[in-house]
Amino acid sequence: MVTREELADVPFIYDASVGVGVVRGGDRTGRVRHHLEIVERTEEDAHVIVVRTDGESGLRFTVTEDDVEYTDTTIRVRVPVLEFHVGPVYVRKVKAFLRGNVPTPDIAGETLLAPPGTESYRHRDGEPRP
Amino acid sequence: MGRVLAGYFTPNASYVMQDHDDNHDTSQVRAMARIADEIAELDPDTVVVVSPHWQPRSTFLVEDSAWLHNVNDYPLLPQPFGRRYFEYQAPGDPTLAHAIIAAAHAAGLPARASEYGLDHGAFTALHVMENNRPVAPVSTSFRPHAECHRWGRAIRQAVLQSDRDVVALFPGNLSHRLDLRKDTEQEDYDARCADFDKVALELIQAGQYQSLHEMIEPKLVAAATPETGLRTFSILHGLMDGAPGDLIDYKGYKFGVGDATVRFVA
């Protein structure tokens, strides 16, 4: 099984083993490093995110599509203002993810019968996911 | 008056693009080439593609951009099980996109436009078939199966009321257990997934797929975890008016997924 640590240099991964998207990047010069986990897609298609900057403990926010702006090489999240400078491929990956995409996972998990974070998101044997 | 000329359930795994571009003679690539020939013969104005990887929870979505660019939403090399970067672009069909949204609203469904692009669930088949016709990408959804069926009906209604002849693509896998994927086909084999694929294909060919999720033993569905929880087939049943499927290719359960290609003509 691939681990998140092995993919630490990849700007965006989808970890289907826990149903979480992870965005990693920094400011333009790379001096400040941000780590953003997209942990839940809500019933309204907003997303619950946890933000860590330079290893600090996480701050939790709920963001909508309108809270995120994109250029070819940046992703700007406005709660608070966080800017990830990444390549265009990863801008498009994150943008799609925040607009309903369920990607092929970088870390495999069970295919989702229901979205993560819901009661019906269960193991294949019918038991609730821990 | 527009027409839905045909529908196709197709593989959507990114490795099919790699096989195509590297001239590997696989059954999936041959099936896609056959479909491409059939579509050329049908000569549609627009290809509607129902992506299994676009699954909002609150609504149904339609891409209404005039020009569409792909999203490489799969692991990229050199990651484990990664695939190459692929480029695919196509003209959109904003007029049909807005007509689909209007038809969904008329059917009482939540639906809206979204600037999203073409995820690999949508562009894999289009890339392999070398499509350059206008494309109208629409989402699946985590909404209930009954709503997904009405979503398919609404798309059909929008086409029939338009001046477009349309072919619809329904990419997806039957069994879908990437967590069980190994390095060789022999290691990969899972009898439950193979059983699920067989039962599902029998029902699809009999036209009994409106509620496929209720017609197959729950433990078998849970073991195979099919893409979209089989909502693709609820949409397909609505859009193709319940036409029985004509099996073009079934590769078998290999590399964690069941790849089948099926034609539907209403």
CSV table of C-alpha atoms in Angstrom, one decimal:
chain,number,residue,atom,x,y,z
A,1,MET,CA,0.0,0.0,0.0
A,2,VAL,CA,1.3,3.4,-0.9
A,3,THR,CA,1.5,5.9,2.0
A,4,ARG,CA,1.0,9.7,2.1
A,5,GLU,CA,4.6,10.1,3.1
A,6,GLU,CA,5.7,8.4,-0.1
A,7,LEU,CA,3.7,11.0,-2.0
A,8,ALA,CA,4.8,14.0,0.0
A,9,ASP,CA,6.1,15.9,-3.0
A,10,VAL,CA,2.8,15.5,-5.0
A,11,PRO,CA,0.8,18.8,-4.9
A,12,PHE,CA,-2.6,17.1,-4.8
A,13,ILE,CA,-3.5,13.5,-3.9
A,14,TYR,CA,-6.8,11.7,-3.2
A,15,ASP,CA,-6.4,9.3,-0.3
A,16,ALA,CA,-9.5,7.0,-0.7
A,17,SER,CA,-8.5,4.9,2.3
A,18,VAL,CA,-9.9,7.7,4.4
A,19,GLY,CA,-11.8,9.7,1.8
A,20,VAL,CA,-9.5,12.8,2.0
A,21,GLY,CA,-8.0,15.1,-0.6
A,22,VAL,CA,-4.6,16.6,0.3
A,23,VAL,CA,-3.3,19.8,-1.3
A,24,ARG,CA,0.3,20.8,-0.6
A,25,GLY,CA,2.2,23.8,-1.8
A,26,GLY,CA,3.6,27.2,-0.8
A,27,ASP,CA,3.9,30.8,-1.7
A,28,ARG,CA,5.6,31.8,-4.9
A,29,THR,CA,9.1,31.4,-3.6
A,30,GLY,CA,8.3,28.2,-1.6
A,31,ARG,CA,9.3,29.7,1.7
A,32,VAL,CA,5.9,29.3,3.4
A,33,ARG,CA,4.5,25.8,3.2
A,34,HIS,CA,0.7,25.1,3.4
A,35,HIS,CA,-1.0,21.8,3.9
A,36,LEU,CA,-4.7,21.6,3.3
A,37,GLU,CA,-6.9,18.6,3.8
A,38,ILE,CA,-10.3,18.4,2.2
A,39,VAL,CA,-12.0,16.1,4.7
A,40,GLU,CA,-15.7,16.2,3.9
A,41,ARG,CA,-18.1,17.0,1.0
A,42,THR,CA,-21.3,18.3,2.7
A,43,GLU,CA,-24.9,17.7,1.6
A,44,GLU,CA,-24.7,21.1,-0.1
A,45,ASP,CA,-21.5,20.3,-2.0
A,46,ALA,CA,-19.4,22.7,0.2
A,47,HIS,CA,-16.2,21.3,1.6
A,48,VAL,CA,-14.8,21.0,5.1
A,49,ILE,CA,-11.1,21.8,5.0
A,50,VAL,CA,-8.3,21.6,7.6
A,51,VAL,CA,-5.4,24.0,7.0
A,52,ARG,CA,-1.9,23.7,8.4
A,53,THR,CA,0.9,26.2,7.7
A,54,ASP,CA,4.5,25.4,8.5
A,55,GLY,CA,3.5,22.4,10.6
A,56,GLU,CA,1.1,24.3,12.9
A,57,SER,CA,-2.0,22.6,14.3
A,58,GLY,CA,-4.9,22.6,12.0
A,59,LEU,CA,-7.6,25.2,11.6
A,60,ARG,CA,-11.0,24.0,10.3
A,61,PHE,CA,-13.2,25.8,7.8
A,62,THR,CA,-16.1,25.1,5.5
A,63,VAL,CA,-15.6,26.6,2.0
A,64,THR,CA,-17.9,26.9,-1.0
A,65,GLU,CA,-16.9,27.1,-4.7
A,66,ASP,CA,-17.1,30.9,-4.3
A,67,ASP,CA,-14.4,30.9,-1.6
A,68,VAL,CA,-11.7,29.5,-4.0
A,69,GLU,CA,-10.1,31.3,-6.9
A,70,TYR,CA,-7.8,29.9,-9.6
A,71,THR,CA,-5.3,31.1,-12.1
A,72,ASP,CA,-3.2,28.8,-14.3
A,73,THR,CA,-0.7,28.3,-11.5
A,74,THR,CA,-2.4,29.3,-8.3
A,75,ILE,CA,-5.2,28.2,-6.0
A,76,ARG,CA,-6.3,30.9,-3.6
A,77,VAL,CA,-8.5,29.9,-0.7
A,78,ARG,CA,-10.1,32.9,1.0
A,79,VAL,CA,-10.7,31.6,4.6
A,80,PRO,CA,-8.2,32.9,5.5
A,81,VAL,CA,-6.3,33.9,2.3
A,82,LEU,CA,-4.0,31.0,1.4
A,83,GLU,CA,-2.2,30.8,-1.9
A,84,PHE,CA,-0.8,27.6,-3.3
A,85,HIS,CA,1.6,28.0,-6.3
A,86,VAL,CA,1.4,24.7,-8.2
A,87,GLY,CA,1.5,23.6,-11.8
A,88,PRO,CA,-1.5,23.9,-14.1
A,89,VAL,CA,-2.2,20.2,-14.0
A,90,TYR,CA,-2.7,20.4,-10.2
A,91,VAL,CA,-4.7,23.6,-10.3
A,92,ARG,CA,-7.2,21.7,-12.6
A,93,LYS,CA,-7.2,18.6,-10.3
A,94,VAL,CA,-8.0,20.6,-7.2
A,95,LYS,CA,-10.6,22.8,-9.0
A,96,ALA,CA,-12.4,19.7,-10.2
A,97,PHE,CA,-12.2,18.0,-6.8
A,98,LEU,CA,-13.9,21.0,-5.2
A,99,ARG,CA,-16.6,20.9,-7.9
A,100,GLY,CA,-17.8,17.3,-7.4
A,101,ASN,CA,-14.9,15.2,-8.8
A,102,VAL,CA,-14.2,11.8,-7.3
A,103,PRO,CA,-10.7,11.0,-8.8
A,104,THR,CA,-9.0,7.7,-9.2
A,105,PRO,CA,-7.3,7.6,-5.9
A,106,ASP,CA,-3.6,8.0,-5.3
A,107,ILE,CA,-4.0,5.9,-2.2
A,108,ALA,CA,-6.6,3.2,-2.9
A,109,GLY,CA,-9.6,2.6,-0.7
A,110,GLU,CA,-12.9,1.0,-1.3
A,111,THR,CA,-14.9,2.6,-4.1
A,112,LEU,CA,-17.4,4.9,-2.5
A,113,LEU,CA,-21.0,3.6,-2.3
A,114,ALA,CA,-21.8,6.9,-0.6
A,115,PRO,CA,-19.7,10.0,0.1
A,116,PRO,CA,-17.2,10.0,3.0
A,117,GLY,CA,-18.5,11.5,6.2
A,118,THR,CA,-22.0,10.1,5.8
A,119,GLU,CA,-23.7,7.4,7.8
A,120,SER,CA,-24.1,5.3,4.7
A,121,TYR,CA,-20.3,5.3,4.0
A,122,ARG,CA,-19.6,1.9,5.3
A,123,HIS,CA,-17.3,-1.0,5.0
A,124,ARG,CA,-18.3,-3.6,2.4
A,125,ASP,CA,-19.4,-6.0,5.2
A,126,GLY,CA,-22.0,-3.4,6.3
A,127,GLU,CA,-20.2,-2.3,9.4
A,128,PRO,CA,-19.7,1.5,10.0
A,129,ARG,CA,-16.3,2.9,8.9
A,130,PRO,CA,-14.2,3.6,12.0
B,1,MET,CA,-36.7,17.4,-33.5
B,2,GLY,CA,-33.5,15.8,-32.1
B,3,ARG,CA,-32.7,12.2,-31.7
B,4,VAL,CA,-30.7,10.0,-29.4
B,5,LEU,CA,-29.0,7.8,-31.9
B,6,ALA,CA,-27.2,5.4,-29.6
B,7,GLY,CA,-25.7,5.0,-26.2
B,8,TYR,CA,-22.5,3.2,-25.2
B,9,PHE,CA,-21.3,2.0,-21.8
B,10,THR,CA,-17.5,2.1,-22.1
B,11,PRO,CA,-14.4,1.5,-20.0
B,12,ASN,CA,-12.9,4.7,-18.5
B,13,ALA,CA,-9.6,3.7,-16.9
B,14,SER,CA,-6.7,5.8,-17.9
B,15,TYR,CA,-4.6,2.8,-18.8
B,16,VAL,CA,-6.9,2.4,-21.9
B,17,MET,CA,-5.5,5.7,-23.2
B,18,GLN,CA,-2.0,4.4,-22.7
B,19,ASP,CA,-2.7,1.2,-24.5
B,20,HIS,CA,-4.3,3.1,-27.4
B,21,ASP,CA,-1.4,5.6,-27.7
B,22,ASP,CA,1.2,2.8,-27.5
B,23,ASN,CA,-0.7,0.7,-30.2
B,24,HIS,CA,-1.3,-2.2,-27.8
B,25,ASP,CA,-3.9,-4.5,-29.3
B,26,THR,CA,-6.2,-5.0,-26.4
B,27,SER,CA,-9.9,-5.9,-26.4
B,28,GLN,CA,-10.8,-2.5,-24.9
B,29,VAL,CA,-9.0,-0.6,-27.6
B,30,ARG,CA,-10.5,-2.7,-30.3
B,31,ALA,CA,-14.0,-2.2,-28.8
B,32,MET,CA,-13.4,1.6,-28.7
B,33,ALA,CA,-12.3,1.6,-32.3
B,34,ARG,CA,-15.4,-0.2,-33.3
B,35,ILE,CA,-17.6,2.3,-31.4
B,36,ALA,CA,-15.7,5.2,-33.1
B,37,ASP,CA,-16.5,3.7,-36.5
B,38,GLU,CA,-20.2,3.3,-35.5
B,39,ILE,CA,-20.3,6.9,-34.3
B,40,ALA,CA,-18.7,8.2,-37.5
B,41,GLU,CA,-21.5,6.3,-39.4
B,42,LEU,CA,-24.2,7.8,-37.1
B,43,ASP,CA,-22.7,11.2,-37.6
B,44,PRO,CA,-24.2,12.9,-34.4
B,45,ASP,CA,-24.0,16.7,-33.9
B,46,THR,CA,-23.0,16.3,-30.2
B,47,VAL,CA,-21.7,13.6,-27.9
B,48,VAL,CA,-23.2,13.7,-24.4
B,49,VAL,CA,-20.9,12.1,-21.9
B,50,VAL,CA,-22.1,11.1,-18.4
B,51,SER,CA,-19.0,11.1,-16.2
B,52,PRO,CA,-18.8,8.5,-13.4
B,53,HIS,CA,-16.2,10.6,-11.7
B,54,TRP,CA,-18.4,13.8,-11.4
B,55,GLN,CA,-20.5,13.1,-8.4
B,56,PRO,CA,-21.9,16.1,-6.6
B,57,ARG,CA,-24.2,15.4,-3.7
B,58,SER,CA,-26.8,18.2,-3.8
B,59,THR,CA,-27.5,18.5,-7.5
B,60,PHE,CA,-26.9,17.4,-11.0
B,61,LEU,CA,-24.3,19.4,-13.0
B,62,VAL,CA,-23.7,20.3,-16.7
B,63,GLU,CA,-20.6,21.7,-18.2
B,64,ASP,CA,-21.7,24.7,-20.3
B,65,SER,CA,-18.3,26.0,-21.5
B,66,ALA,CA,-17.8,26.6,-25.2
B,67,TRP,CA,-14.4,25.0,-25.1
B,68,LEU,CA,-13.5,22.1,-22.9
B,69,HIS,CA,-10.1,21.1,-21.4
B,70,ASN,CA,-9.3,17.8,-19.7
B,71,VAL,CA,-8.5,17.2,-16.0
B,72,ASN,CA,-5.9,14.6,-15.3
B,73,ASP,CA,-7.8,13.3,-12.2
B,74,TYR,CA,-5.8,10.1,-11.8
B,75,PRO,CA,-2.3,9.3,-10.3
B,76,LEU,CA,0.4,10.6,-12.6
B,77,LEU,CA,3.7,8.8,-13.3
B,78,PRO,CA,6.0,8.2,-11.5
B,79,GLN,CA,3.5,7.4,-8.7
B,80,PRO,CA,2.6,3.7,-8.2
B,81,PHE,CA,-0.1,2.7,-10.7
B,82,GLY,CA,0.4,6.1,-12.3
B,83,ARG,CA,-0.3,6.9,-15.9
B,84,ARG,CA,1.1,9.4,-18.3
B,85,TYR,CA,-0.2,13.0,-18.7
B,86,PHE,CA,-2.7,13.1,-21.5
B,87,GLU,CA,-4.1,16.2,-23.3
B,88,TYR,CA,-7.6,16.3,-24.7
B,89,GLN,CA,-9.7,19.3,-25.7
B,90,ALA,CA,-13.0,19.6,-27.6
B,91,PRO,CA,-15.7,22.2,-28.4
B,92,GLY,CA,-18.6,22.2,-25.9
B,93,ASP,CA,-22.3,22.6,-26.7
B,94,PRO,CA,-23.6,25.4,-24.3
B,95,THR,CA,-27.0,25.5,-26.1
B,96,LEU,CA,-27.7,21.8,-25.4
B,97,ALA,CA,-26.1,22.1,-21.9
B,98,HIS,CA,-28.6,24.9,-21.0
B,99,ALA,CA,-31.5,22.9,-22.5
B,100,ILE,CA,-30.6,19.9,-20.3
B,101,ILE,CA,-30.7,22.1,-17.2
B,102,ALA,CA,-34.1,23.5,-18.2
B,103,ALA,CA,-35.5,20.0,-18.8
B,104,ALA,CA,-34.2,18.9,-15.4
B,105,HIS,CA,-35.9,21.9,-13.7
B,106,ALA,CA,-39.1,21.1,-15.6
B,107,ALA,CA,-38.8,17.5,-14.2
B,108,GLY,CA,-38.4,18.9,-10.7
B,109,LEU,CA,-34.7,18.1,-10.3
B,110,PRO,CA,-31.9,20.2,-8.9
B,111,ALA,CA,-29.5,21.0,-11.7
B,112,ARG,CA,-27.1,23.8,-12.6
B,113,ALA,CA,-24.2,24.7,-14.9
B,114,SER,CA,-20.6,24.3,-13.7
B,115,GLU,CA,-17.2,25.2,-15.2
B,116,TYR,CA,-15.6,21.9,-14.6
B,117,GLY,CA,-13.8,20.5,-17.7
B,118,LEU,CA,-13.6,16.9,-18.7
B,119,ASP,CA,-12.4,14.5,-16.1
B,120,HIS,CA,-10.8,11.2,-17.1
B,121,GLY,CA,-14.2,9.5,-16.6
B,122,ALA,CA,-15.3,11.6,-19.6
B,123,PHE,CA,-12.2,12.1,-21.7
B,124,THR,CA,-10.7,8.6,-21.7
B,125,ALA,CA,-13.2,7.3,-24.2
B,126,LEU,CA,-13.3,10.5,-26.2
B,127,HIS,CA,-9.4,10.5,-26.4
B,128,VAL,CA,-9.2,6.9,-27.5
B,129,MET,CA,-12.0,7.4,-30.0
B,130,GLU,CA,-10.2,10.5,-31.3
B,131,ASN,CA,-13.5,12.4,-31.0
B,132,ASN,CA,-13.5,16.0,-32.3
B,133,ARG,CA,-17.2,16.6,-32.3
B,134,PRO,CA,-18.9,19.0,-29.7
B,135,VAL,CA,-19.2,17.4,-26.3
B,136,ALA,CA,-21.8,18.1,-23.6
B,137,PRO,CA,-20.4,16.7,-20.3
B,138,VAL,CA,-23.0,16.0,-17.5
B,139,SER,CA,-22.5,14.6,-14.0
B,140,THR,CA,-23.7,11.6,-12.3
B,141,SER,CA,-24.6,12.3,-8.7
B,142,PHE,CA,-24.9,10.9,-5.2
B,143,ARG,CA,-28.6,11.7,-5.5
B,144,PRO,CA,-31.1,8.8,-5.1
B,145,HIS,CA,-31.4,6.3,-7.9
B,146,ALA,CA,-35.0,7.4,-8.7
B,147,GLU,CA,-33.7,10.9,-9.3
B,148,CYS,CA,-30.8,9.6,-11.4
B,149,HIS,CA,-33.4,7.9,-13.6
B,150,ARG,CA,-35.3,11.1,-14.0
B,151,TRP,CA,-32.0,12.9,-14.8
B,152,GLY,CA,-31.5,10.5,-17.7
B,153,ARG,CA,-35.1,11.1,-18.8
B,154,ALA,CA,-34.6,14.9,-18.6
B,155,ILE,CA,-31.4,14.7,-20.8
B,156,ARG,CA,-33.3,12.6,-23.3
B,157,GLN,CA,-36.2,15.1,-23.3
B,158,ALA,CA,-33.8,18.0,-23.9
B,159,VAL,CA,-32.3,16.2,-26.9
B,160,LEU,CA,-35.7,15.3,-28.4
B,161,GLN,CA,-36.9,18.9,-28.1
B,162,SER,CA,-33.6,20.2,-29.6
B,163,ASP,CA,-32.3,20.2,-33.2
B,164,ARG,CA,-29.4,17.9,-32.2
B,165,ASP,CA,-28.7,14.3,-33.1
B,166,VAL,CA,-26.8,12.9,-30.1
B,167,VAL,CA,-24.8,9.9,-29.1
B,168,ALA,CA,-24.5,9.3,-25.4
B,169,LEU,CA,-21.5,7.8,-23.7
B,170,PHE,CA,-21.7,6.2,-20.2
B,171,PRO,CA,-18.2,5.5,-19.1
B,172,GLY,CA,-17.7,3.3,-16.1
B,173,ASN,CA,-16.6,0.0,-14.7
B,174,LEU,CA,-18.7,-2.8,-13.4
B,175,SER,CA,-16.8,-4.2,-10.4
B,176,HIS,CA,-14.3,-1.6,-9.1
B,177,ARG,CA,-11.9,-2.6,-6.4
B,178,LEU,CA,-8.7,-0.6,-6.9
B,179,ASP,CA,-7.9,-1.4,-3.3
B,180,LEU,CA,-7.4,-5.1,-4.3
B,181,ARG,CA,-5.3,-4.3,-7.4
B,182,LYS,CA,-2.1,-6.2,-7.7
B,183,ASP,CA,0.8,-6.3,-10.2
B,184,THR,CA,-0.5,-9.3,-12.2
B,185,GLU,CA,-3.8,-10.3,-13.5
B,186,GLN,CA,-3.6,-13.7,-11.8
B,187,GLU,CA,-3.0,-12.1,-8.4
B,188,ASP,CA,-5.8,-9.7,-9.0
B,189,TYR,CA,-8.6,-12.2,-9.7
B,190,ASP,CA,-11.6,-12.0,-7.3
B,191,ALA,CA,-14.4,-14.5,-7.8
B,192,ARG,CA,-17.0,-12.3,-6.2
B,193,CYS,CA,-16.3,-9.4,-8.6
B,194,ALA,CA,-16.3,-11.8,-11.6
B,195,ASP,CA,-19.7,-13.1,-10.4
B,196,PHE,CA,-21.0,-9.6,-10.0
B,197,ASP,CA,-19.9,-8.6,-13.5
B,198,LYS,CA,-21.6,-11.7,-15.0
B,199,VAL,CA,-25.0,-11.1,-13.2
B,200,ALA,CA,-24.9,-7.4,-14.0
B,201,LEU,CA,-24.2,-8.0,-17.7
B,202,GLU,CA,-27.1,-10.5,-17.9
B,203,LEU,CA,-29.5,-8.0,-16.5
B,204,ILE,CA,-28.2,-5.2,-18.7
B,205,GLN,CA,-28.6,-7.3,-21.8
B,206,ALA,CA,-32.2,-8.1,-20.8
B,207,GLY,CA,-33.0,-4.4,-20.3
B,208,GLN,CA,-33.5,-5.0,-16.6
B,209,TYR,CA,-31.2,-2.3,-15.3
B,210,GLN,CA,-33.4,0.6,-14.1
B,211,SER,CA,-32.8,-0.5,-10.5
B,212,LEU,CA,-29.7,-2.7,-10.9
B,213,HIS,CA,-28.7,-1.9,-7.4
B,214,GLU,CA,-31.8,-3.7,-6.1
B,215,MET,CA,-31.8,-6.6,-8.5
B,216,ILE,CA,-28.4,-8.0,-7.5
B,217,GLU,CA,-27.7,-9.6,-4.2
B,218,PRO,CA,-26.6,-6.8,-1.8
B,219,LYS,CA,-23.5,-8.7,-0.6
B,220,LEU,CA,-22.3,-9.2,-4.2
B,221,VAL,CA,-22.8,-5.4,-4.9
B,222,ALA,CA,-21.0,-4.6,-1.7
B,223,ALA,CA,-18.1,-6.9,-2.6
B,224,ALA,CA,-17.8,-5.4,-6.1
B,225,THR,CA,-18.3,-1.7,-5.2
B,226,PRO,CA,-19.3,-0.8,-8.8
B,227,GLU,CA,-18.6,2.8,-9.9
B,228,THR,CA,-21.3,5.4,-8.9
B,229,GLY,CA,-23.0,2.6,-6.9
B,230,LEU,CA,-24.7,1.7,-10.2
B,231,ARG,CA,-26.3,5.1,-10.6
B,232,THR,CA,-24.8,5.3,-14.1
B,233,PHE,CA,-27.3,2.5,-15.1
B,234,SER,CA,-30.3,4.3,-13.6
B,235,ILE,CA,-29.3,7.4,-15.7
B,236,LEU,CA,-28.7,5.2,-18.7
B,237,HIS,CA,-32.1,3.5,-18.4
B,238,GLY,CA,-33.8,6.9,-18.4
B,239,LEU,CA,-31.7,8.3,-21.3
B,240,MET,CA,-31.9,5.2,-23.5
B,241,ASP,CA,-35.6,4.5,-22.7
B,242,GLY,CA,-34.7,1.1,-21.2
B,243,ALA,CA,-33.2,-0.3,-24.4
B,244,PRO,CA,-31.5,-3.7,-23.8
B,245,GLY,CA,-27.8,-3.7,-24.0
B,246,ASP,CA,-25.8,-5.4,-26.8
B,247,LEU,CA,-22.5,-6.6,-25.4
B,248,ILE,CA,-19.5,-5.6,-27.6
B,249,ASP,CA,-16.7,-6.6,-25.3
B,250,TYR,CA,-16.1,-7.9,-21.8
B,251,LYS,CA,-12.5,-8.1,-20.8
B,252,GLY,CA,-13.1,-9.9,-17.5
B,253,TYR,CA,-12.4,-8.8,-14.0
B,254,LYS,CA,-8.7,-7.8,-14.2
B,255,PHE,CA,-6.5,-5.2,-12.5
B,256,GLY,CA,-9.2,-4.4,-10.0
B,257,VAL,CA,-12.0,-3.5,-12.4
B,258,GLY,CA,-14.6,-5.1,-14.7
B,259,ASP,CA,-14.2,-3.5,-18.1
B,260,ALA,CA,-17.2,-4.0,-20.4
B,261,THR,CA,-18.4,-2.2,-23.6
B,262,VAL,CA,-22.1,-2.3,-24.3
B,263,ARG,CA,-24.2,-0.7,-27.1
B,264,PHE,CA,-27.8,0.6,-26.5
B,265,VAL,CA,-30.2,1.6,-29.3
B,266,ALA,CA,-33.6,2.9,-28.2
